[in-house]
Amino acid sequence: MHGMEGKVVLITGASSGIGEATARLLAARGAKVMLGARRVERLEALTAQICEEGGTAEYLALDVTDCDQMEAFVQTAVEKLGRVDVIVNNAGVMPLSNLEERKIDEWNRMIDVNIRGVLHGIAAGLPVMRSQGGGQFINVASIGAYEVTPTASVYCATKYAVRAISEGLRLETEREIRVTLISPGVTESELADTISDEHARAAMREYRRIALPSQAIAEAIAYAIAQPESVDVNEMVVRPAKASS
């Protein structure tokens, strides 16, 4: 199935930011989208809007850290939309702080959402894709999957992990399943809102002055999906070029 028309795409973290922008863009291009996130009222509104504009969308409350919920998310997509062509593992959190702050709960939260969440998506989706004879995982990492910065040690560690898991999945599935790692530079989203450390939050506000619109990452995701089945876009790093005047 070339292009986007009729493809069933599951998106985690779909209530805002990159997830929401991706849902809107793919639905507008003819994909059937299944949206998951914890904030159900936002999912409901987004789904209604997409359907009003002639798109096809379903939603389900989803906490990616819960493997059973992820299984239910994938199975609901199969029941309502018939198959699973693409899973966009997009849900992520970024509570930055220096290690000496010892914010252990925040470290564990990042590990749970950013690593386990992606693994749960793979675990739930892989058997379905295998039985269909194909599919695609798109894992949203970060430039933090390639470089480490102060306050971001644990965050970057989780994104390095997503990069490693994506590479392993690609090698294990021997081209039957396409695997794409998308690493956004600074992008407009609510990600920085999870920073509780005031020093790190102030630094991040300055760092994020030049940011990509989330639409830019949605376009990158759409590009990877729209390629012919024989083309596997392995990795994309998408950064802002310069401040728009």
PDB file of C-alpha atoms in Angstrom:
ATOM      1  CA  MET A   1       0.000   0.000   0.000  1.00  0.00           C
ATOM      2  CA  HIS A   2       1.903   3.037  -1.250  1.00  0.00           C
ATOM      3  CA  GLY A   3       1.317   6.498   0.173  1.00  0.00           C
ATOM      4  CA  MET A   4      -1.021   7.338   3.017  1.00  0.00           C
ATOM      5  CA  GLU A   5      -4.533   6.609   1.754  1.00  0.00           C
ATOM      6  CA  GLY A   6      -6.333   4.083   3.938  1.00  0.00           C
ATOM      7  CA  LYS A   7      -3.356   3.250   6.162  1.00  0.00           C
ATOM      8  CA  VAL A   8      -4.212   2.619   9.798  1.00  0.00           C
ATOM      9  CA  VAL A   9      -1.877   4.654  12.007  1.00  0.00           C
ATOM     10  CA  LEU A  10      -1.799   4.437  15.807  1.00  0.00           C
ATOM     11  CA  ILE A  11      -0.366   7.436  17.658  1.00  0.00           C
ATOM     12  CA  THR A  12       0.553   7.595  21.346  1.00  0.00           C
ATOM     13  CA  GLY A  13       0.794  10.926  23.129  1.00  0.00           C
ATOM     14  CA  ALA A  14      -1.793  12.172  20.647  1.00  0.00           C
ATOM     15  CA  SER A  15      -3.452  14.811  22.850  1.00  0.00           C
ATOM     16  CA  SER A  16      -0.966  17.629  22.160  1.00  0.00           C
ATOM     17  CA  GLY A  17       2.283  18.639  20.471  1.00  0.00           C
ATOM     18  CA  ILE A  18       3.813  16.357  17.866  1.00  0.00           C
ATOM     19  CA  GLY A  19       1.202  13.637  18.408  1.00  0.00           C
ATOM     20  CA  GLU A  20      -1.709  15.968  17.781  1.00  0.00           C
ATOM     21  CA  ALA A  21      -0.068  17.619  14.747  1.00  0.00           C
ATOM     22  CA  THR A  22       0.703  14.179  13.296  1.00  0.00           C
ATOM     23  CA  ALA A  23      -2.869  12.982  13.822  1.00  0.00           C
ATOM     24  CA  ARG A  24      -4.277  16.014  11.991  1.00  0.00           C
ATOM     25  CA  LEU A  25      -1.831  15.812   9.094  1.00  0.00           C
ATOM     26  CA  LEU A  26      -2.108  12.072   8.474  1.00  0.00           C
ATOM     27  CA  ALA A  27      -5.912  12.105   8.726  1.00  0.00           C
ATOM     28  CA  ALA A  28      -6.027  14.999   6.246  1.00  0.00           C
ATOM     29  CA  ARG A  29      -3.969  12.861   3.843  1.00  0.00           C
ATOM     30  CA  GLY A  30      -6.307   9.901   4.034  1.00  0.00           C
ATOM     31  CA  ALA A  31      -4.922   7.778   6.857  1.00  0.00           C
ATOM     32  CA  LYS A  32      -7.228   6.273   9.477  1.00  0.00           C
ATOM     33  CA  VAL A  33      -5.874   7.323  12.850  1.00  0.00           C
ATOM     34  CA  MET A  34      -6.221   5.686  16.263  1.00  0.00           C
ATOM     35  CA  LEU A  35      -5.337   8.148  18.998  1.00  0.00           C
ATOM     36  CA  GLY A  36      -4.114   7.340  22.489  1.00  0.00           C
ATOM     37  CA  ALA A  37      -3.215   9.525  25.482  1.00  0.00           C
ATOM     38  CA  ARG A  38      -4.165   9.979  29.114  1.00  0.00           C
ATOM     39  CA  ARG A  39      -6.166  13.186  28.600  1.00  0.00           C
ATOM     40  CA  VAL A  40      -9.350  11.732  27.206  1.00  0.00           C
ATOM     41  CA  GLU A  41     -11.240  15.015  26.871  1.00  0.00           C
ATOM     42  CA  ARG A  42      -8.560  16.301  24.519  1.00  0.00           C
ATOM     43  CA  LEU A  43      -8.590  13.085  22.493  1.00  0.00           C
ATOM     44  CA  GLU A  44     -12.361  13.279  22.245  1.00  0.00           C
ATOM     45  CA  ALA A  45     -12.253  16.853  20.937  1.00  0.00           C
ATOM     46  CA  LEU A  46      -9.461  16.082  18.468  1.00  0.00           C
ATOM     47  CA  THR A  47     -11.215  12.965  17.167  1.00  0.00           C
ATOM     48  CA  ALA A  48     -14.480  14.886  16.707  1.00  0.00           C
ATOM     49  CA  GLN A  49     -12.662  17.626  14.809  1.00  0.00           C
ATOM     50  CA  ILE A  50     -10.894  15.190  12.481  1.00  0.00           C
ATOM     51  CA  CYS A  51     -14.178  13.409  11.743  1.00  0.00           C
ATOM     52  CA  GLU A  52     -15.978  16.716  11.111  1.00  0.00           C
ATOM     53  CA  GLU A  53     -13.326  17.523   8.523  1.00  0.00           C
ATOM     54  CA  GLY A  54     -14.017  14.242   6.732  1.00  0.00           C
ATOM     55  CA  GLY A  55     -11.236  12.177   8.274  1.00  0.00           C
ATOM     56  CA  THR A  56     -11.395   8.824  10.062  1.00  0.00           C
ATOM     57  CA  ALA A  57     -10.356   8.770  13.722  1.00  0.00           C
ATOM     58  CA  GLU A  58     -10.916   6.680  16.837  1.00  0.00           C
ATOM     59  CA  TYR A  59      -9.495   7.160  20.308  1.00  0.00           C
ATOM     60  CA  LEU A  60      -8.867   5.295  23.540  1.00  0.00           C
ATOM     61  CA  ALA A  61      -7.523   6.385  26.916  1.00  0.00           C
ATOM     62  CA  LEU A  62      -3.937   5.175  27.050  1.00  0.00           C
ATOM     63  CA  ASP A  63      -1.183   5.221  29.634  1.00  0.00           C
ATOM     64  CA  VAL A  64       1.797   3.840  27.711  1.00  0.00           C
ATOM     65  CA  THR A  65       3.460   2.650  30.927  1.00  0.00           C
ATOM     66  CA  ASP A  66       0.676   0.057  31.305  1.00  0.00           C
ATOM     67  CA  CYS A  67       1.298  -2.893  29.003  1.00  0.00           C
ATOM     68  CA  ASP A  68      -2.320  -4.098  29.223  1.00  0.00           C
ATOM     69  CA  GLN A  69      -3.620  -0.697  28.138  1.00  0.00           C
ATOM     70  CA  MET A  70      -1.265  -0.753  25.174  1.00  0.00           C
ATOM     71  CA  GLU A  71      -2.512  -4.208  24.175  1.00  0.00           C
ATOM     72  CA  ALA A  72      -6.084  -2.935  24.412  1.00  0.00           C
ATOM     73  CA  PHE A  73      -5.160   0.113  22.318  1.00  0.00           C
ATOM     74  CA  VAL A  74      -3.776  -2.051  19.512  1.00  0.00           C
ATOM     75  CA  GLN A  75      -6.633  -4.567  19.664  1.00  0.00           C
ATOM     76  CA  THR A  76      -9.234  -1.782  19.556  1.00  0.00           C
ATOM     77  CA  ALA A  77      -7.560  -0.428  16.419  1.00  0.00           C
ATOM     78  CA  VAL A  78      -7.776  -3.880  14.823  1.00  0.00           C
ATOM     79  CA  GLU A  79     -11.456  -4.207  15.773  1.00  0.00           C
ATOM     80  CA  LYS A  80     -12.512  -0.716  14.687  1.00  0.00           C
ATOM     81  CA  LEU A  81     -10.159  -0.008  11.778  1.00  0.00           C
ATOM     82  CA  GLY A  82      -9.311  -3.513  10.566  1.00  0.00           C
ATOM     83  CA  ARG A  83      -5.518  -3.616  10.850  1.00  0.00           C
ATOM     84  CA  VAL A  84      -2.390  -1.854  12.147  1.00  0.00           C
ATOM     85  CA  ASP A  85      -0.094  -0.424   9.488  1.00  0.00           C
ATOM     86  CA  VAL A  86       1.919   2.009  11.594  1.00  0.00           C
ATOM     87  CA  ILE A  87       2.508   2.619  15.289  1.00  0.00           C
ATOM     88  CA  VAL A  88       3.927   6.030  16.174  1.00  0.00           C
ATOM     89  CA  ASN A  89       5.510   5.683  19.624  1.00  0.00           C
ATOM     90  CA  ASN A  90       5.461   9.380  20.444  1.00  0.00           C
ATOM     91  CA  ALA A  91       4.514   9.716  24.130  1.00  0.00           C
ATOM     92  CA  GLY A  92       7.355  11.212  26.151  1.00  0.00           C
ATOM     93  CA  VAL A  93       8.221  13.273  29.223  1.00  0.00           C
ATOM     94  CA  MET A  94      11.229  15.490  29.925  1.00  0.00           C
ATOM     95  CA  PRO A  95      11.590  16.585  33.556  1.00  0.00           C
ATOM     96  CA  LEU A  96      15.193  17.847  33.405  1.00  0.00           C
ATOM     97  CA  SER A  97      17.417  18.346  36.455  1.00  0.00           C
ATOM     98  CA  ASN A  98      21.013  17.847  37.536  1.00  0.00           C
ATOM     99  CA  LEU A  99      21.727  14.372  38.884  1.00  0.00           C
ATOM    100  CA  GLU A 100      22.735  15.823  42.259  1.00  0.00           C
ATOM    101  CA  GLU A 101      19.147  17.012  42.716  1.00  0.00           C
ATOM    102  CA  ARG A 102      18.335  13.314  43.173  1.00  0.00           C
ATOM    103  CA  LYS A 103      14.875  13.553  41.581  1.00  0.00           C
ATOM    104  CA  ILE A 104      14.558   9.792  41.531  1.00  0.00           C
ATOM    105  CA  ASP A 105      10.796   9.745  40.960  1.00  0.00           C
ATOM    106  CA  GLU A 106      11.302  11.871  37.841  1.00  0.00           C
ATOM    107  CA  TRP A 107      14.072   9.579  36.600  1.00  0.00           C
ATOM    108  CA  ASN A 108      11.773   6.597  36.975  1.00  0.00           C
ATOM    109  CA  ARG A 109       8.938   8.435  35.238  1.00  0.00           C
ATOM    110  CA  MET A 110      11.175   9.109  32.214  1.00  0.00           C
ATOM    111  CA  ILE A 111      12.322   5.498  32.124  1.00  0.00           C
ATOM    112  CA  ASP A 112       8.710   4.292  32.358  1.00  0.00           C
ATOM    113  CA  VAL A 113       7.234   6.572  29.690  1.00  0.00           C
ATOM    114  CA  ASN A 114      10.153   7.048  27.313  1.00  0.00           C
ATOM    115  CA  ILE A 115      11.598   3.513  27.300  1.00  0.00           C
ATOM    116  CA  ARG A 116       8.964   1.140  28.622  1.00  0.00           C
ATOM    117  CA  GLY A 117       6.250   3.005  26.719  1.00  0.00           C
ATOM    118  CA  VAL A 118       8.043   2.365  23.426  1.00  0.00           C
ATOM    119  CA  LEU A 119       8.702  -1.285  24.338  1.00  0.00           C
ATOM    120  CA  HIS A 120       5.026  -1.760  25.193  1.00  0.00           C
ATOM    121  CA  GLY A 121       4.062  -0.343  21.789  1.00  0.00           C
ATOM    122  CA  ILE A 122       6.426  -2.758  20.078  1.00  0.00           C
ATOM    123  CA  ALA A 123       5.263  -5.726  22.174  1.00  0.00           C
ATOM    124  CA  ALA A 124       1.601  -5.019  21.411  1.00  0.00           C
ATOM    125  CA  GLY A 125       2.069  -4.214  17.729  1.00  0.00           C
ATOM    126  CA  LEU A 126       4.631  -6.741  16.577  1.00  0.00           C
ATOM    127  CA  PRO A 127       2.456  -9.895  16.607  1.00  0.00           C
ATOM    128  CA  VAL A 128      -0.279  -8.066  14.669  1.00  0.00           C
ATOM    129  CA  MET A 129       2.162  -6.768  12.064  1.00  0.00           C
ATOM    130  CA  ARG A 130       3.839 -10.162  11.766  1.00  0.00           C
ATOM    131  CA  SER A 131       0.498 -11.847  11.098  1.00  0.00           C
ATOM    132  CA  GLN A 132      -0.356  -9.186   8.490  1.00  0.00           C
ATOM    133  CA  GLY A 133       3.006  -9.669   6.809  1.00  0.00           C
ATOM    134  CA  GLY A 134       4.230  -6.134   7.383  1.00  0.00           C
ATOM    135  CA  GLY A 135       3.977  -2.864   9.234  1.00  0.00           C
ATOM    136  CA  GLN A 136       5.995   0.090  10.460  1.00  0.00           C
ATOM    137  CA  PHE A 137       7.127   1.439  13.823  1.00  0.00           C
ATOM    138  CA  ILE A 138       7.990   5.112  14.063  1.00  0.00           C
ATOM    139  CA  ASN A 139       9.753   5.878  17.323  1.00  0.00           C
ATOM    140  CA  VAL A 140      10.065   9.540  18.272  1.00  0.00           C
ATOM    141  CA  ALA A 141      13.401  10.085  19.996  1.00  0.00           C
ATOM    142  CA  SER A 142      15.243  13.408  20.209  1.00  0.00           C
ATOM    143  CA  ILE A 143      18.578  14.968  19.328  1.00  0.00           C
ATOM    144  CA  GLY A 144      19.174  13.760  22.899  1.00  0.00           C
ATOM    145  CA  ALA A 145      19.571  10.302  21.335  1.00  0.00           C
ATOM    146  CA  TYR A 146      22.901  11.500  19.859  1.00  0.00           C
ATOM    147  CA  GLU A 147      24.315  13.969  22.396  1.00  0.00           C
ATOM    148  CA  VAL A 148      24.125  14.493  26.129  1.00  0.00           C
ATOM    149  CA  THR A 149      23.676  17.887  27.782  1.00  0.00           C
ATOM    150  CA  PRO A 150      23.751  18.929  31.463  1.00  0.00           C
ATOM    151  CA  THR A 151      20.420  18.385  33.309  1.00  0.00           C
ATOM    152  CA  ALA A 152      19.439  15.933  30.563  1.00  0.00           C
ATOM    153  CA  SER A 153      21.513  12.884  31.555  1.00  0.00           C
ATOM    154  CA  VAL A 154      18.559  10.609  32.246  1.00  0.00           C
ATOM    155  CA  TYR A 155      16.386  12.046  29.484  1.00  0.00           C
ATOM    156  CA  CYS A 156      19.176  11.492  26.949  1.00  0.00           C
ATOM    157  CA  ALA A 157      19.764   8.006  28.344  1.00  0.00           C
ATOM    158  CA  THR A 158      16.123   7.146  27.611  1.00  0.00           C
ATOM    159  CA  LYS A 159      16.441   8.480  24.065  1.00  0.00           C
ATOM    160  CA  TYR A 160      19.728   6.627  23.448  1.00  0.00           C
ATOM    161  CA  ALA A 161      17.767   3.560  24.584  1.00  0.00           C
ATOM    162  CA  VAL A 162      14.982   4.240  22.066  1.00  0.00           C
ATOM    163  CA  ARG A 163      17.629   4.531  19.352  1.00  0.00           C
ATOM    164  CA  ALA A 164      19.190   1.196  20.388  1.00  0.00           C
ATOM    165  CA  ILE A 165      15.816  -0.552  20.596  1.00  0.00           C
ATOM    166  CA  SER A 166      14.823   0.778  17.156  1.00  0.00           C
ATOM    167  CA  GLU A 167      18.064  -0.502  15.622  1.00  0.00           C
ATOM    168  CA  GLY A 168      17.643  -3.904  17.277  1.00  0.00           C
ATOM    169  CA  LEU A 169      14.049  -4.175  16.079  1.00  0.00           C
ATOM    170  CA  ARG A 170      15.120  -3.369  12.532  1.00  0.00           C
ATOM    171  CA  LEU A 171      17.839  -6.041  12.596  1.00  0.00           C
ATOM    172  CA  GLU A 172      15.567  -8.692  14.123  1.00  0.00           C
ATOM    173  CA  THR A 173      12.640  -8.217  11.745  1.00  0.00           C
ATOM    174  CA  GLU A 174      14.862  -8.475   8.656  1.00  0.00           C
ATOM    175  CA  ARG A 175      13.078  -5.835   6.587  1.00  0.00           C
ATOM    176  CA  GLU A 176       9.604  -7.332   7.038  1.00  0.00           C
ATOM    177  CA  ILE A 177       8.816  -4.498   9.449  1.00  0.00           C
ATOM    178  CA  ARG A 178       9.946  -0.956   8.676  1.00  0.00           C
ATOM    179  CA  VAL A 179      11.494   0.906  11.614  1.00  0.00           C
ATOM    180  CA  THR A 180      11.973   4.667  11.616  1.00  0.00           C
ATOM    181  CA  LEU A 181      13.647   6.752  14.307  1.00  0.00           C
ATOM    182  CA  ILE A 182      12.638  10.413  14.203  1.00  0.00           C
ATOM    183  CA  SER A 183      14.781  12.710  16.331  1.00  0.00           C
ATOM    184  CA  PRO A 184      13.379  16.232  16.678  1.00  0.00           C
ATOM    185  CA  GLY A 185      15.497  19.158  17.727  1.00  0.00           C
ATOM    186  CA  VAL A 186      13.748  21.788  19.813  1.00  0.00           C
ATOM    187  CA  THR A 187      10.067  21.597  18.920  1.00  0.00           C
ATOM    188  CA  GLU A 188       7.056  23.510  20.193  1.00  0.00           C
ATOM    189  CA  SER A 189       5.327  21.171  22.643  1.00  0.00           C
ATOM    190  CA  GLU A 190       4.359  20.842  26.278  1.00  0.00           C
ATOM    191  CA  LEU A 191       7.447  18.727  26.969  1.00  0.00           C
ATOM    192  CA  ALA A 192       9.272  21.440  28.948  1.00  0.00           C
ATOM    193  CA  ASP A 193       6.197  21.864  31.170  1.00  0.00           C
ATOM    194  CA  THR A 194       7.199  18.653  32.968  1.00  0.00           C
ATOM    195  CA  ILE A 195      10.382  20.273  34.343  1.00  0.00           C
ATOM    196  CA  SER A 196       9.945  20.857  38.089  1.00  0.00           C
ATOM    197  CA  ASP A 197      13.473  22.157  38.705  1.00  0.00           C
ATOM    198  CA  GLU A 198      13.298  25.967  38.387  1.00  0.00           C
ATOM    199  CA  HIS A 199      16.917  26.395  37.255  1.00  0.00           C
ATOM    200  CA  ALA A 200      16.523  23.776  34.518  1.00  0.00           C
ATOM    201  CA  ARG A 201      13.185  25.259  33.484  1.00  0.00           C
ATOM    202  CA  ALA A 202      14.650  28.758  33.063  1.00  0.00           C
ATOM    203  CA  ALA A 203      17.565  27.376  31.054  1.00  0.00           C
ATOM    204  CA  MET A 204      15.170  25.412  28.849  1.00  0.00           C
ATOM    205  CA  ARG A 205      13.010  28.480  28.180  1.00  0.00           C
ATOM    206  CA  GLU A 206      16.096  30.241  26.811  1.00  0.00           C
ATOM    207  CA  TYR A 207      17.203  27.152  24.871  1.00  0.00           C
ATOM    208  CA  ARG A 208      13.768  26.750  23.298  1.00  0.00           C
ATOM    209  CA  ARG A 209      13.450  30.298  21.947  1.00  0.00           C
ATOM    210  CA  ILE A 210      14.187  28.980  18.456  1.00  0.00           C
ATOM    211  CA  ALA A 211      11.828  26.050  18.010  1.00  0.00           C
ATOM    212  CA  LEU A 212      10.302  24.039  15.192  1.00  0.00           C
ATOM    213  CA  PRO A 213       6.530  23.928  14.906  1.00  0.00           C
ATOM    214  CA  SER A 214       5.254  20.442  15.745  1.00  0.00           C
ATOM    215  CA  GLN A 215       3.882  20.391  12.184  1.00  0.00           C
ATOM    216  CA  ALA A 216       7.477  20.021  10.935  1.00  0.00           C
ATOM    217  CA  ILE A 217       7.880  16.717  12.759  1.00  0.00           C
ATOM    218  CA  ALA A 218       4.458  15.572  11.559  1.00  0.00           C
ATOM    219  CA  GLU A 219       5.680  16.182   7.993  1.00  0.00           C
ATOM    220  CA  ALA A 220       8.785  14.041   8.651  1.00  0.00           C
ATOM    221  CA  ILE A 221       6.616  11.231  10.017  1.00  0.00           C
ATOM    222  CA  ALA A 222       4.301  11.498   7.000  1.00  0.00           C
ATOM    223  CA  TYR A 223       7.294  11.301   4.656  1.00  0.00           C
ATOM    224  CA  ALA A 224       8.545   8.080   6.265  1.00  0.00           C
ATOM    225  CA  ILE A 225       5.099   6.475   6.072  1.00  0.00           C
ATOM    226  CA  ALA A 226       4.417   7.513   2.477  1.00  0.00           C
ATOM    227  CA  GLN A 227       7.514   5.818   1.038  1.00  0.00           C
ATOM    228  CA  PRO A 228       6.999   2.623  -0.992  1.00  0.00           C
ATOM    229  CA  GLU A 229       7.053  -0.565   1.090  1.00  0.00           C
ATOM    230  CA  SER A 230      10.547  -1.323  -0.228  1.00  0.00           C
ATOM    231  CA  VAL A 231      11.923   1.902   1.266  1.00  0.00           C
ATOM    232  CA  ASP A 232      12.731   2.012   4.987  1.00  0.00           C
ATOM    233  CA  VAL A 233      13.657   5.477   6.219  1.00  0.00           C
ATOM    234  CA  ASN A 234      15.879   4.474   9.143  1.00  0.00           C
ATOM    235  CA  GLU A 235      16.691   7.721  10.905  1.00  0.00           C
ATOM    236  CA  MET A 236      15.804  11.384  10.549  1.00  0.00           C
ATOM    237  CA  VAL A 237      17.181  14.249  12.628  1.00  0.00           C
ATOM    238  CA  VAL A 238      15.049  17.362  12.203  1.00  0.00           C
ATOM    239  CA  ARG A 239      16.339  20.618  13.704  1.00  0.00           C
ATOM    240  CA  PRO A 240      15.336  24.268  13.464  1.00  0.00           C
ATOM    241  CA  ALA A 241      17.489  26.154  10.954  1.00  0.00           C
ATOM    242  CA  LYS A 242      17.328  29.686  12.369  1.00  0.00           C
ATOM    243  CA  ALA A 243      14.914  32.028  14.046  1.00  0.00           C
ATOM    244  CA  SER A 244      12.133  33.042  11.702  1.00  0.00           C
ATOM    245  CA  SER A 245      12.151  36.793  11.292  1.00  0.00           C
TER     246      SER A 245
END
